[in-house]
Amino acid sequence: MTSTDLPASLLRTLPGTAYTDPRVFALEQEKIFEAMWFCAVRASELGAPGSFRTVQVGRESVLVTRSRDHRVRAFLNICRHRGARICTEESGEVKRAFQCPYHAWTYGLDGTLVAAPNLTGMPDVDRKAYGLVPVHVREWLGYVWVCLAAEPPSFEEDVVSAATERLGDPQAIGRYQADELAVGRRIRYDVRANWKLIVENFMECYHCATIHPELTEVLPEFADGYAAQYYVGHGAEFAAEAEGFTVDGGPGVDRIPGVSAEQDRRYYAITVKPQVFINLVPDHVIVLRMYPLAADHTLVECDWLFLRDVVDSGKDLTRSVELFHRVNVQDFDACERCQPAMDSRAYAAGGVLVPSEHHIRAFHEWVEGRLRR
């Protein structure tokens, strides 16, 4: 059956190979993850000069650090001498410089080559030219975003505008003060599924009544199958009996002061392509970042952000965290259930999207367009 054979109420998804073919994934790494702004780390993880974290962005390991002038910087995590990986740890702190463990080429926190065995005998070696390869950096919502492209796209048009397009108001997301919040909990999920399956899942709620009983108790409109992202500016309203966005509908924690009356008792979801999901509720913000590792393997890192006073006070955040943790586990289990079938002859031409999922087709067209560049 071709796309033209479908009933008018159905749209075709991407073909199965889009979720399994290593060649497609390699192209996505090049054309999407290495060419766009990528949300890498929480800025607060880089507290002092010399603190660092390494992240996988497309095919590259990226070293994100804070330099002596307290600026956040990012570099390809590759020694300019013979290509050894400089930092093999995921995170840590150095005192003054990064040193390659192979031949001891040493780089300052600003990426400049500062020392190497016999370097004084090579006066023609330009220490800046042979420094670490820099990566473009921006900060937004308290996160460090990096871009590997030589000429990065507009951050405002590609990233910030995603929130404006979803919420319908350029000021709306700022009221949640995400850059001032503290990480109350972080959970990592090792998902054996293609990153696009995870995006598709997050964008729709046709599945919510089936696999999210706790979520639909708090957000009853989700049981009807229409996700909040389907409507510009719409936030799903809490159930009348729900006191907060918690696993049992009980009270949450202190509300974020900037949240407006219109935003109170509502849940908003935002997809920032290619790999970020932002969830907004009155007393906390949930940020999921995907790190696609293979065609069938995605690491997801989820942060629950609360007011700093709430985190510092030691308040029990379990009920607030547990609701979306269960949602994540349920969603990722569904994605892993789909992944093996992507190779099936029954899915060779793809699946279908029902009307409440039609907006996902725009995401598919966006992926196809990026890969044609």
mmCIF file of C-alpha atoms in Angstrom:
data_model
loop_
_atom_site.group_PDB
_atom_site.id
_atom_site.type_symbol
_atom_site.label_atom_id
_atom_site.label_comp_id
_atom_site.label_asym_id
_atom_site.label_seq_id
_atom_site.Cartn_x
_atom_site.Cartn_y
_atom_site.Cartn_z
ATOM 1 C CA MET A 1 0.000 0.000 0.000
ATOM 2 C CA THR A 2 1.430 3.392 -0.986
ATOM 3 C CA SER A 3 0.760 6.770 0.588
ATOM 4 C CA THR A 4 -1.846 7.509 -2.080
ATOM 5 C CA ASP A 5 -3.706 4.291 -1.183
ATOM 6 C CA LEU A 6 -4.288 5.411 2.399
ATOM 7 C CA PRO A 7 -7.670 6.568 3.700
ATOM 8 C CA ALA A 8 -7.843 10.341 4.077
ATOM 9 C CA SER A 9 -7.678 10.056 7.875
ATOM 10 C CA LEU A 10 -4.258 8.362 7.808
ATOM 11 C CA LEU A 11 -0.790 9.664 6.941
ATOM 12 C CA ARG A 12 2.271 7.529 6.244
ATOM 13 C CA THR A 13 5.218 7.521 8.649
ATOM 14 C CA LEU A 14 8.851 7.178 7.668
ATOM 15 C CA PRO A 15 9.833 3.747 6.293
ATOM 16 C CA GLY A 16 11.252 1.133 8.638
ATOM 17 C CA THR A 17 14.810 1.569 7.374
ATOM 18 C CA ALA A 18 14.805 5.151 8.681
ATOM 19 C CA TYR A 19 14.944 3.647 12.180
ATOM 20 C CA THR A 20 17.424 0.823 11.589
ATOM 21 C CA ASP A 21 19.842 1.579 8.749
ATOM 22 C CA PRO A 22 23.314 2.591 10.040
ATOM 23 C CA ARG A 23 23.797 4.641 6.855
ATOM 24 C CA VAL A 24 20.711 6.709 7.640
ATOM 25 C CA PHE A 25 21.927 7.196 11.209
ATOM 26 C CA ALA A 26 25.382 8.277 9.985
ATOM 27 C CA LEU A 27 23.732 10.856 7.741
ATOM 28 C CA GLU A 28 21.627 12.087 10.647
ATOM 29 C CA GLN A 29 24.759 12.491 12.751
ATOM 30 C CA GLU A 30 26.332 14.622 10.020
ATOM 31 C CA LYS A 31 23.314 16.613 8.841
ATOM 32 C CA ILE A 32 21.432 17.009 12.109
ATOM 33 C CA PHE A 33 23.383 16.497 15.338
ATOM 34 C CA GLU A 34 26.705 17.881 14.087
ATOM 35 C CA ALA A 35 25.067 20.755 12.202
ATOM 36 C CA MET A 36 22.539 22.077 14.724
ATOM 37 C CA TRP A 37 22.534 23.425 18.268
ATOM 38 C CA PHE A 38 22.784 20.496 20.691
ATOM 39 C CA CYS A 39 21.901 20.774 24.391
ATOM 40 C CA ALA A 40 24.989 19.354 26.088
ATOM 41 C CA VAL A 41 25.234 19.937 29.856
ATOM 42 C CA ARG A 42 23.692 21.831 32.751
ATOM 43 C CA ALA A 43 25.817 24.946 33.267
ATOM 44 C CA SER A 44 25.843 24.406 37.037
ATOM 45 C CA GLU A 45 27.860 21.204 36.459
ATOM 46 C CA LEU A 46 30.742 23.472 35.467
ATOM 47 C CA GLY A 47 30.998 25.302 38.755
ATOM 48 C CA ALA A 48 34.688 26.200 38.973
ATOM 49 C CA PRO A 49 37.411 26.842 36.376
ATOM 50 C CA GLY A 50 38.743 23.480 35.242
ATOM 51 C CA SER A 51 35.522 21.553 35.830
ATOM 52 C CA PHE A 52 34.509 19.653 32.722
ATOM 53 C CA ARG A 53 32.121 17.189 31.179
ATOM 54 C CA THR A 54 32.434 15.174 27.981
ATOM 55 C CA VAL A 55 29.402 14.451 25.793
ATOM 56 C CA GLN A 56 28.809 12.629 22.532
ATOM 57 C CA VAL A 57 27.510 14.916 19.788
ATOM 58 C CA GLY A 58 27.001 13.008 16.555
ATOM 59 C CA ARG A 59 30.276 11.236 15.828
ATOM 60 C CA GLU A 60 32.324 13.554 18.016
ATOM 61 C CA SER A 61 33.286 13.574 21.672
ATOM 62 C CA VAL A 62 32.986 17.146 22.931
ATOM 63 C CA LEU A 63 34.791 18.527 25.971
ATOM 64 C CA VAL A 64 32.814 21.257 27.765
ATOM 65 C CA THR A 65 34.624 23.222 30.458
ATOM 66 C CA ARG A 66 34.819 26.505 32.334
ATOM 67 C CA SER A 67 37.953 28.582 31.708
ATOM 68 C CA ARG A 68 39.817 30.866 34.102
ATOM 69 C CA ASP A 69 37.786 33.873 32.991
ATOM 70 C CA HIS A 70 34.693 31.849 34.068
ATOM 71 C CA ARG A 71 33.437 31.562 30.493
ATOM 72 C CA VAL A 72 32.020 28.242 29.332
ATOM 73 C CA ARG A 73 34.005 26.823 26.431
ATOM 74 C CA ALA A 74 33.772 23.669 24.359
ATOM 75 C CA PHE A 75 36.288 21.785 22.221
ATOM 76 C CA LEU A 76 36.548 18.580 20.276
ATOM 77 C CA ASN A 77 37.951 16.084 22.774
ATOM 78 C CA ILE A 78 40.874 15.202 20.493
ATOM 79 C CA CYS A 79 44.602 15.852 20.874
ATOM 80 C CA ARG A 80 46.029 17.750 17.900
ATOM 81 C CA HIS A 81 49.182 15.604 17.903
ATOM 82 C CA ARG A 82 48.075 12.062 17.120
ATOM 83 C CA GLY A 83 44.358 12.148 17.793
ATOM 84 C CA ALA A 84 44.181 10.525 21.224
ATOM 85 C CA ARG A 85 41.129 11.320 23.308
ATOM 86 C CA ILE A 86 42.186 13.805 25.954
ATOM 87 C CA CYS A 87 39.541 13.215 28.612
ATOM 88 C CA THR A 88 38.227 9.686 28.915
ATOM 89 C CA GLU A 89 36.212 10.419 32.058
ATOM 90 C CA GLU A 90 32.663 11.655 31.672
ATOM 91 C CA SER A 91 33.223 14.478 34.145
ATOM 92 C CA GLY A 92 35.849 15.820 36.490
ATOM 93 C CA GLU A 93 38.055 18.778 37.271
ATOM 94 C CA VAL A 94 41.597 19.746 36.331
ATOM 95 C CA LYS A 95 43.666 22.363 38.101
ATOM 96 C CA ARG A 96 45.183 24.326 35.259
ATOM 97 C CA ALA A 97 45.254 22.390 32.007
ATOM 98 C CA PHE A 98 44.199 19.315 30.061
ATOM 99 C CA GLN A 99 46.995 16.893 29.287
ATOM 100 C CA CYS A 100 46.858 14.169 26.653
ATOM 101 C CA PRO A 101 47.765 10.849 28.350
ATOM 102 C CA TYR A 102 49.582 9.614 25.223
ATOM 103 C CA HIS A 103 52.393 12.106 24.552
ATOM 104 C CA ALA A 104 51.626 14.746 27.197
ATOM 105 C CA TRP A 105 50.609 17.548 24.877
ATOM 106 C CA THR A 106 49.027 19.998 27.308
ATOM 107 C CA TYR A 107 46.289 22.543 26.667
ATOM 108 C CA GLY A 108 45.129 25.517 28.732
ATOM 109 C CA LEU A 109 41.504 25.899 29.746
ATOM 110 C CA ASP A 110 41.104 28.240 26.763
ATOM 111 C CA GLY A 111 42.277 25.449 24.440
ATOM 112 C CA THR A 112 45.731 26.912 23.677
ATOM 113 C CA LEU A 113 48.639 24.488 23.412
ATOM 114 C CA VAL A 114 50.766 25.406 26.436
ATOM 115 C CA ALA A 115 53.300 22.583 26.642
ATOM 116 C CA ALA A 116 54.582 19.436 24.959
ATOM 117 C CA PRO A 117 57.773 17.394 25.153
ATOM 118 C CA ASN A 118 60.511 19.194 23.172
ATOM 119 C CA LEU A 119 58.120 21.993 22.199
ATOM 120 C CA THR A 120 60.848 24.606 22.692
ATOM 121 C CA GLY A 121 62.764 22.872 19.937
ATOM 122 C CA MET A 122 59.858 23.463 17.552
ATOM 123 C CA PRO A 123 59.612 27.285 17.443
ATOM 124 C CA ASP A 124 57.602 27.154 14.213
ATOM 125 C CA VAL A 125 54.626 25.469 15.929
ATOM 126 C CA ASP A 126 51.890 28.045 16.488
ATOM 127 C CA ARG A 127 50.383 27.315 19.887
ATOM 128 C CA LYS A 128 46.989 28.719 18.987
ATOM 129 C CA ALA A 129 46.829 27.039 15.596
ATOM 130 C CA TYR A 130 47.647 23.690 17.240
ATOM 131 C CA GLY A 131 45.329 24.219 20.192
ATOM 132 C CA LEU A 132 42.130 22.284 20.742
ATOM 133 C CA VAL A 133 39.507 22.695 18.031
ATOM 134 C CA PRO A 134 36.833 25.025 19.449
ATOM 135 C CA VAL A 135 33.089 24.413 19.290
ATOM 136 C CA HIS A 136 30.452 27.161 19.305
ATOM 137 C CA VAL A 137 28.728 27.663 22.668
ATOM 138 C CA ARG A 138 25.530 29.338 23.885
ATOM 139 C CA GLU A 139 23.695 29.239 27.219
ATOM 140 C CA TRP A 140 19.916 29.154 27.582
ATOM 141 C CA LEU A 141 17.569 27.922 30.325
ATOM 142 C CA GLY A 142 20.624 27.139 32.447
ATOM 143 C CA TYR A 143 22.044 24.677 29.897
ATOM 144 C CA VAL A 144 25.113 24.814 27.680
ATOM 145 C CA TRP A 145 24.269 24.310 24.011
ATOM 146 C CA VAL A 146 27.014 23.513 21.508
ATOM 147 C CA CYS A 147 27.194 23.537 17.727
ATOM 148 C CA LEU A 148 29.876 21.781 15.691
ATOM 149 C CA ALA A 149 29.077 23.538 12.428
ATOM 150 C CA ALA A 150 31.674 25.953 11.075
ATOM 151 C CA GLU A 151 28.847 28.461 10.571
ATOM 152 C CA PRO A 152 26.206 27.746 13.232
ATOM 153 C CA PRO A 153 22.546 28.417 12.489
ATOM 154 C CA SER A 154 20.756 31.194 14.343
ATOM 155 C CA PHE A 155 20.276 30.122 17.950
ATOM 156 C CA GLU A 156 17.262 32.386 18.275
ATOM 157 C CA GLU A 157 15.579 30.974 15.175
ATOM 158 C CA ASP A 158 16.404 27.300 15.731
ATOM 159 C CA VAL A 159 16.182 26.985 19.521
ATOM 160 C CA VAL A 160 14.500 29.890 21.284
ATOM 161 C CA SER A 161 11.772 30.169 18.653
ATOM 162 C CA ALA A 162 10.697 26.566 19.348
ATOM 163 C CA ALA A 163 9.415 27.697 22.735
ATOM 164 C CA THR A 164 7.720 30.754 21.256
ATOM 165 C CA GLU A 165 6.042 28.715 18.510
ATOM 166 C CA ARG A 166 4.750 26.210 21.034
ATOM 167 C CA LEU A 167 3.672 28.599 23.797
ATOM 168 C CA GLY A 168 2.567 31.457 21.541
ATOM 169 C CA ASP A 169 4.307 34.039 23.731
ATOM 170 C CA PRO A 170 8.062 34.841 23.672
ATOM 171 C CA GLN A 171 7.953 35.704 27.386
ATOM 172 C CA ALA A 172 6.140 32.568 28.561
ATOM 173 C CA ILE A 173 9.077 30.231 29.090
ATOM 174 C CA GLY A 174 11.078 32.868 30.929
ATOM 175 C CA ARG A 175 8.478 32.960 33.701
ATOM 176 C CA TYR A 176 9.630 29.513 34.816
ATOM 177 C CA GLN A 177 13.104 30.896 35.613
ATOM 178 C CA ALA A 178 14.741 27.663 34.425
ATOM 179 C CA ASP A 179 18.221 29.196 34.457
ATOM 180 C CA GLU A 180 17.881 29.901 38.193
ATOM 181 C CA LEU A 181 16.483 26.511 39.211
ATOM 182 C CA ALA A 182 18.541 23.700 40.732
ATOM 183 C CA VAL A 183 18.707 20.057 39.695
ATOM 184 C CA GLY A 184 16.705 18.180 42.302
ATOM 185 C CA ARG A 185 17.021 14.804 40.595
ATOM 186 C CA ARG A 186 18.663 13.369 37.499
ATOM 187 C CA ILE A 187 17.859 9.965 36.017
ATOM 188 C CA ARG A 188 19.469 8.374 32.990
ATOM 189 C CA TYR A 189 17.689 5.943 30.736
ATOM 190 C CA ASP A 190 19.508 3.598 28.372
ATOM 191 C CA VAL A 191 16.903 3.199 25.636
ATOM 192 C CA ARG A 192 17.347 0.514 23.005
ATOM 193 C CA ALA A 193 15.411 2.408 20.357
ATOM 194 C CA ASN A 194 15.949 4.933 17.590
ATOM 195 C CA TRP A 195 15.892 8.575 18.644
ATOM 196 C CA LYS A 196 13.064 9.391 16.218
ATOM 197 C CA LEU A 197 10.755 6.872 17.871
ATOM 198 C CA ILE A 198 11.328 8.722 21.147
ATOM 199 C CA VAL A 199 10.558 12.100 19.546
ATOM 200 C CA GLU A 200 7.392 10.749 17.923
ATOM 201 C CA ASN A 201 6.254 9.281 21.223
ATOM 202 C CA PHE A 202 6.786 12.559 23.064
ATOM 203 C CA MET A 203 4.859 14.532 20.457
ATOM 204 C CA GLU A 204 1.613 12.556 20.674
ATOM 205 C CA CYS A 205 -0.805 11.360 23.336
ATOM 206 C CA TYR A 206 -2.790 8.798 21.359
ATOM 207 C CA HIS A 207 -1.064 6.267 23.612
ATOM 208 C CA CYS A 208 -1.669 8.093 26.900
ATOM 209 C CA ALA A 209 -4.901 6.367 27.911
ATOM 210 C CA THR A 210 -3.270 3.004 27.210
ATOM 211 C CA ILE A 211 0.057 3.234 29.021
ATOM 212 C CA HIS A 212 -0.022 6.340 31.274
ATOM 213 C CA PRO A 213 -2.658 5.771 33.991
ATOM 214 C CA GLU A 214 -0.921 8.035 36.510
ATOM 215 C CA LEU A 215 -0.495 10.870 34.010
ATOM 216 C CA THR A 216 -4.093 10.816 32.792
ATOM 217 C CA GLU A 217 -5.314 10.930 36.399
ATOM 218 C CA VAL A 218 -3.549 14.280 36.790
ATOM 219 C CA LEU A 219 -4.140 15.473 33.195
ATOM 220 C CA PRO A 220 -7.508 13.933 32.244
ATOM 221 C CA GLU A 221 -7.692 15.559 28.794
ATOM 222 C CA PHE A 222 -4.735 13.415 27.737
ATOM 223 C CA ALA A 223 -6.999 10.378 27.916
ATOM 224 C CA ASP A 224 -8.749 11.742 24.814
ATOM 225 C CA GLY A 225 -5.598 11.273 22.769
ATOM 226 C CA TYR A 226 -4.685 14.863 21.956
ATOM 227 C CA ALA A 227 -1.270 15.986 23.183
ATOM 228 C CA ALA A 228 -0.720 19.495 24.538
ATOM 229 C CA GLN A 229 1.743 20.120 21.715
ATOM 230 C CA TYR A 230 -1.085 19.799 19.210
ATOM 231 C CA TYR A 231 -2.330 23.315 20.038
ATOM 232 C CA VAL A 232 -0.266 26.492 20.090
ATOM 233 C CA GLY A 233 -0.362 28.084 23.524
ATOM 234 C CA HIS A 234 -2.446 25.320 25.096
ATOM 235 C CA GLY A 235 -1.468 23.804 28.417
ATOM 236 C CA ALA A 236 -3.178 20.659 29.675
ATOM 237 C CA GLU A 237 -5.226 21.543 32.751
ATOM 238 C CA PHE A 238 -4.798 19.620 35.996
ATOM 239 C CA ALA A 239 -7.710 17.495 37.182
ATOM 240 C CA ALA A 240 -10.034 19.364 39.551
ATOM 241 C CA GLU A 241 -9.034 17.111 42.449
ATOM 242 C CA ALA A 242 -5.284 17.238 41.682
ATOM 243 C CA GLU A 243 -3.354 19.526 44.020
ATOM 244 C CA GLY A 244 -0.072 19.218 42.148
ATOM 245 C CA PHE A 245 1.849 17.491 39.371
ATOM 246 C CA THR A 246 2.675 14.462 41.509
ATOM 247 C CA VAL A 247 2.284 10.720 41.186
ATOM 248 C CA ASP A 248 -0.788 10.682 43.459
ATOM 249 C CA GLY A 249 -2.125 14.135 42.619
ATOM 250 C CA GLY A 250 -1.163 15.416 46.058
ATOM 251 C CA PRO A 251 0.500 18.757 46.754
ATOM 252 C CA GLY A 252 3.823 19.476 45.105
ATOM 253 C CA VAL A 253 6.466 21.891 46.376
ATOM 254 C CA ASP A 254 6.852 25.673 46.343
ATOM 255 C CA ARG A 255 5.547 27.242 43.152
ATOM 256 C CA ILE A 256 7.957 29.117 40.885
ATOM 257 C CA PRO A 257 7.177 32.803 41.597
ATOM 258 C CA GLY A 258 7.256 33.973 37.983
ATOM 259 C CA VAL A 259 4.599 31.558 36.758
ATOM 260 C CA SER A 260 1.535 33.525 35.662
ATOM 261 C CA ALA A 261 -2.055 32.894 36.710
ATOM 262 C CA GLU A 262 -2.778 31.615 33.185
ATOM 263 C CA GLN A 263 0.067 29.080 33.480
ATOM 264 C CA ASP A 264 -0.909 27.877 36.948
ATOM 265 C CA ARG A 265 -2.309 24.337 37.221
ATOM 266 C CA ARG A 266 -1.298 23.580 33.644
ATOM 267 C CA TYR A 267 1.271 21.390 31.930
ATOM 268 C CA TYR A 268 3.123 22.495 28.790
ATOM 269 C CA ALA A 269 5.381 20.356 26.606
ATOM 270 C CA ILE A 270 7.909 21.681 24.096
ATOM 271 C CA THR A 271 10.028 19.813 21.558
ATOM 272 C CA VAL A 272 13.256 21.596 20.661
ATOM 273 C CA LYS A 273 14.688 19.798 17.649
ATOM 274 C CA PRO A 274 16.709 17.747 17.410
ATOM 275 C CA GLN A 275 17.075 16.292 20.926
ATOM 276 C CA VAL A 276 15.414 18.218 23.751
ATOM 277 C CA PHE A 277 12.028 17.907 25.459
ATOM 278 C CA ILE A 278 10.966 20.596 27.940
ATOM 279 C CA ASN A 279 8.078 20.044 30.354
ATOM 280 C CA LEU A 280 6.687 22.962 32.348
ATOM 281 C CA VAL A 281 4.506 22.766 35.469
ATOM 282 C CA PRO A 282 4.006 25.438 38.139
ATOM 283 C CA ASP A 283 6.523 24.135 40.678
ATOM 284 C CA HIS A 284 9.195 22.485 38.534
ATOM 285 C CA VAL A 285 10.641 22.064 35.065
ATOM 286 C CA ILE A 286 11.615 18.730 33.523
ATOM 287 C CA VAL A 287 14.245 18.709 30.775
ATOM 288 C CA LEU A 288 15.067 15.574 28.769
ATOM 289 C CA ARG A 289 18.120 15.464 26.514
ATOM 290 C CA MET A 290 18.745 12.657 24.053
ATOM 291 C CA TYR A 291 22.221 11.467 23.113
ATOM 292 C CA PRO A 292 21.725 9.216 20.049
ATOM 293 C CA LEU A 293 24.503 6.603 20.068
ATOM 294 C CA ALA A 294 23.406 4.218 17.297
ATOM 295 C CA ALA A 295 20.435 3.615 15.035
ATOM 296 C CA ASP A 296 18.865 1.506 17.779
ATOM 297 C CA HIS A 297 20.406 3.021 20.913
ATOM 298 C CA THR A 298 19.708 6.344 22.631
ATOM 299 C CA LEU A 299 20.854 7.600 26.020
ATOM 300 C CA VAL A 300 18.310 9.930 27.623
ATOM 301 C CA GLU A 301 19.235 12.186 30.527
ATOM 302 C CA CYS A 302 16.316 13.686 32.459
ATOM 303 C CA ASP A 303 16.633 16.573 34.929
ATOM 304 C CA TRP A 304 13.964 17.645 37.409
ATOM 305 C CA LEU A 305 14.553 21.336 38.216
ATOM 306 C CA PHE A 306 13.124 23.012 41.319
ATOM 307 C CA LEU A 307 13.591 26.279 43.156
ATOM 308 C CA ARG A 308 17.045 26.326 44.723
ATOM 309 C CA ASP A 309 15.584 26.838 48.204
ATOM 310 C CA VAL A 310 13.438 23.729 47.752
ATOM 311 C CA VAL A 311 16.444 21.613 46.785
ATOM 312 C CA ASP A 312 18.726 23.090 49.463
ATOM 313 C CA SER A 313 16.113 22.516 52.163
ATOM 314 C CA GLY A 314 16.221 18.770 51.587
ATOM 315 C CA LYS A 315 12.482 18.483 50.911
ATOM 316 C CA ASP A 316 11.365 15.080 49.719
ATOM 317 C CA LEU A 317 10.919 15.376 45.956
ATOM 318 C CA THR A 318 9.985 11.741 45.387
ATOM 319 C CA ARG A 319 6.299 12.258 44.596
ATOM 320 C CA SER A 320 7.060 15.029 42.107
ATOM 321 C CA VAL A 321 9.830 13.042 40.410
ATOM 322 C CA GLU A 322 7.997 9.716 40.417
ATOM 323 C CA LEU A 323 5.154 10.846 38.153
ATOM 324 C CA PHE A 324 7.282 11.714 35.151
ATOM 325 C CA HIS A 325 9.776 8.943 35.891
ATOM 326 C CA ARG A 326 6.936 6.460 35.450
ATOM 327 C CA VAL A 327 5.904 8.245 32.253
ATOM 328 C CA ASN A 328 9.477 7.957 30.970
ATOM 329 C CA VAL A 329 9.733 4.254 31.787
ATOM 330 C CA GLN A 330 6.373 3.578 30.151
ATOM 331 C CA ASP A 331 7.295 5.579 27.044
ATOM 332 C CA PHE A 332 10.738 4.068 26.611
ATOM 333 C CA ASP A 333 9.343 0.567 27.064
ATOM 334 C CA ALA A 334 6.890 1.323 24.239
ATOM 335 C CA CYS A 335 9.699 2.610 22.009
ATOM 336 C CA GLU A 336 11.771 -0.498 22.695
ATOM 337 C CA ARG A 337 8.729 -2.618 21.859
ATOM 338 C CA CYS A 338 8.529 -0.910 18.450
ATOM 339 C CA GLN A 339 12.232 -0.949 17.556
ATOM 340 C CA PRO A 340 12.539 -4.667 16.601
ATOM 341 C CA ALA A 341 9.551 -4.337 14.253
ATOM 342 C CA MET A 342 11.221 -1.573 12.256
ATOM 343 C CA ASP A 343 13.079 -4.344 10.392
ATOM 344 C CA SER A 344 9.905 -6.281 9.646
ATOM 345 C CA ARG A 345 8.611 -6.571 6.098
ATOM 346 C CA ALA A 346 5.270 -5.436 7.557
ATOM 347 C CA TYR A 347 6.854 -2.062 8.330
ATOM 348 C CA ALA A 348 8.965 -1.701 5.181
ATOM 349 C CA ALA A 349 6.782 1.136 3.898
ATOM 350 C CA GLY A 350 6.259 2.503 7.413
ATOM 351 C CA GLY A 351 3.235 2.734 9.679
ATOM 352 C CA VAL A 352 0.420 5.265 9.797
ATOM 353 C CA LEU A 353 -0.551 8.360 11.763
ATOM 354 C CA VAL A 354 -4.127 8.915 12.911
ATOM 355 C CA PRO A 355 -5.563 12.477 12.942
ATOM 356 C CA SER A 356 -4.399 13.272 16.492
ATOM 357 C CA GLU A 357 -0.876 12.356 15.331
ATOM 358 C CA HIS A 358 -0.880 14.200 11.990
ATOM 359 C CA HIS A 359 1.397 16.921 13.368
ATOM 360 C CA ILE A 360 4.163 14.285 13.620
ATOM 361 C CA ARG A 361 4.331 14.263 9.822
ATOM 362 C CA ALA A 362 5.850 17.751 9.995
ATOM 363 C CA PHE A 363 8.667 16.270 12.083
ATOM 364 C CA HIS A 364 9.215 13.533 9.485
ATOM 365 C CA GLU A 365 9.327 16.117 6.700
ATOM 366 C CA TRP A 366 11.823 18.133 8.712
ATOM 367 C CA VAL A 367 14.105 15.077 9.076
ATOM 368 C CA GLU A 368 13.827 14.259 5.373
ATOM 369 C CA GLY A 369 14.612 17.865 4.482
ATOM 370 C CA ARG A 370 17.704 17.951 6.722
ATOM 371 C CA LEU A 371 19.053 14.768 5.154
ATOM 372 C CA ARG A 372 18.658 16.162 1.634
ATOM 373 C CA ARG A 373 20.886 19.160 2.378
#
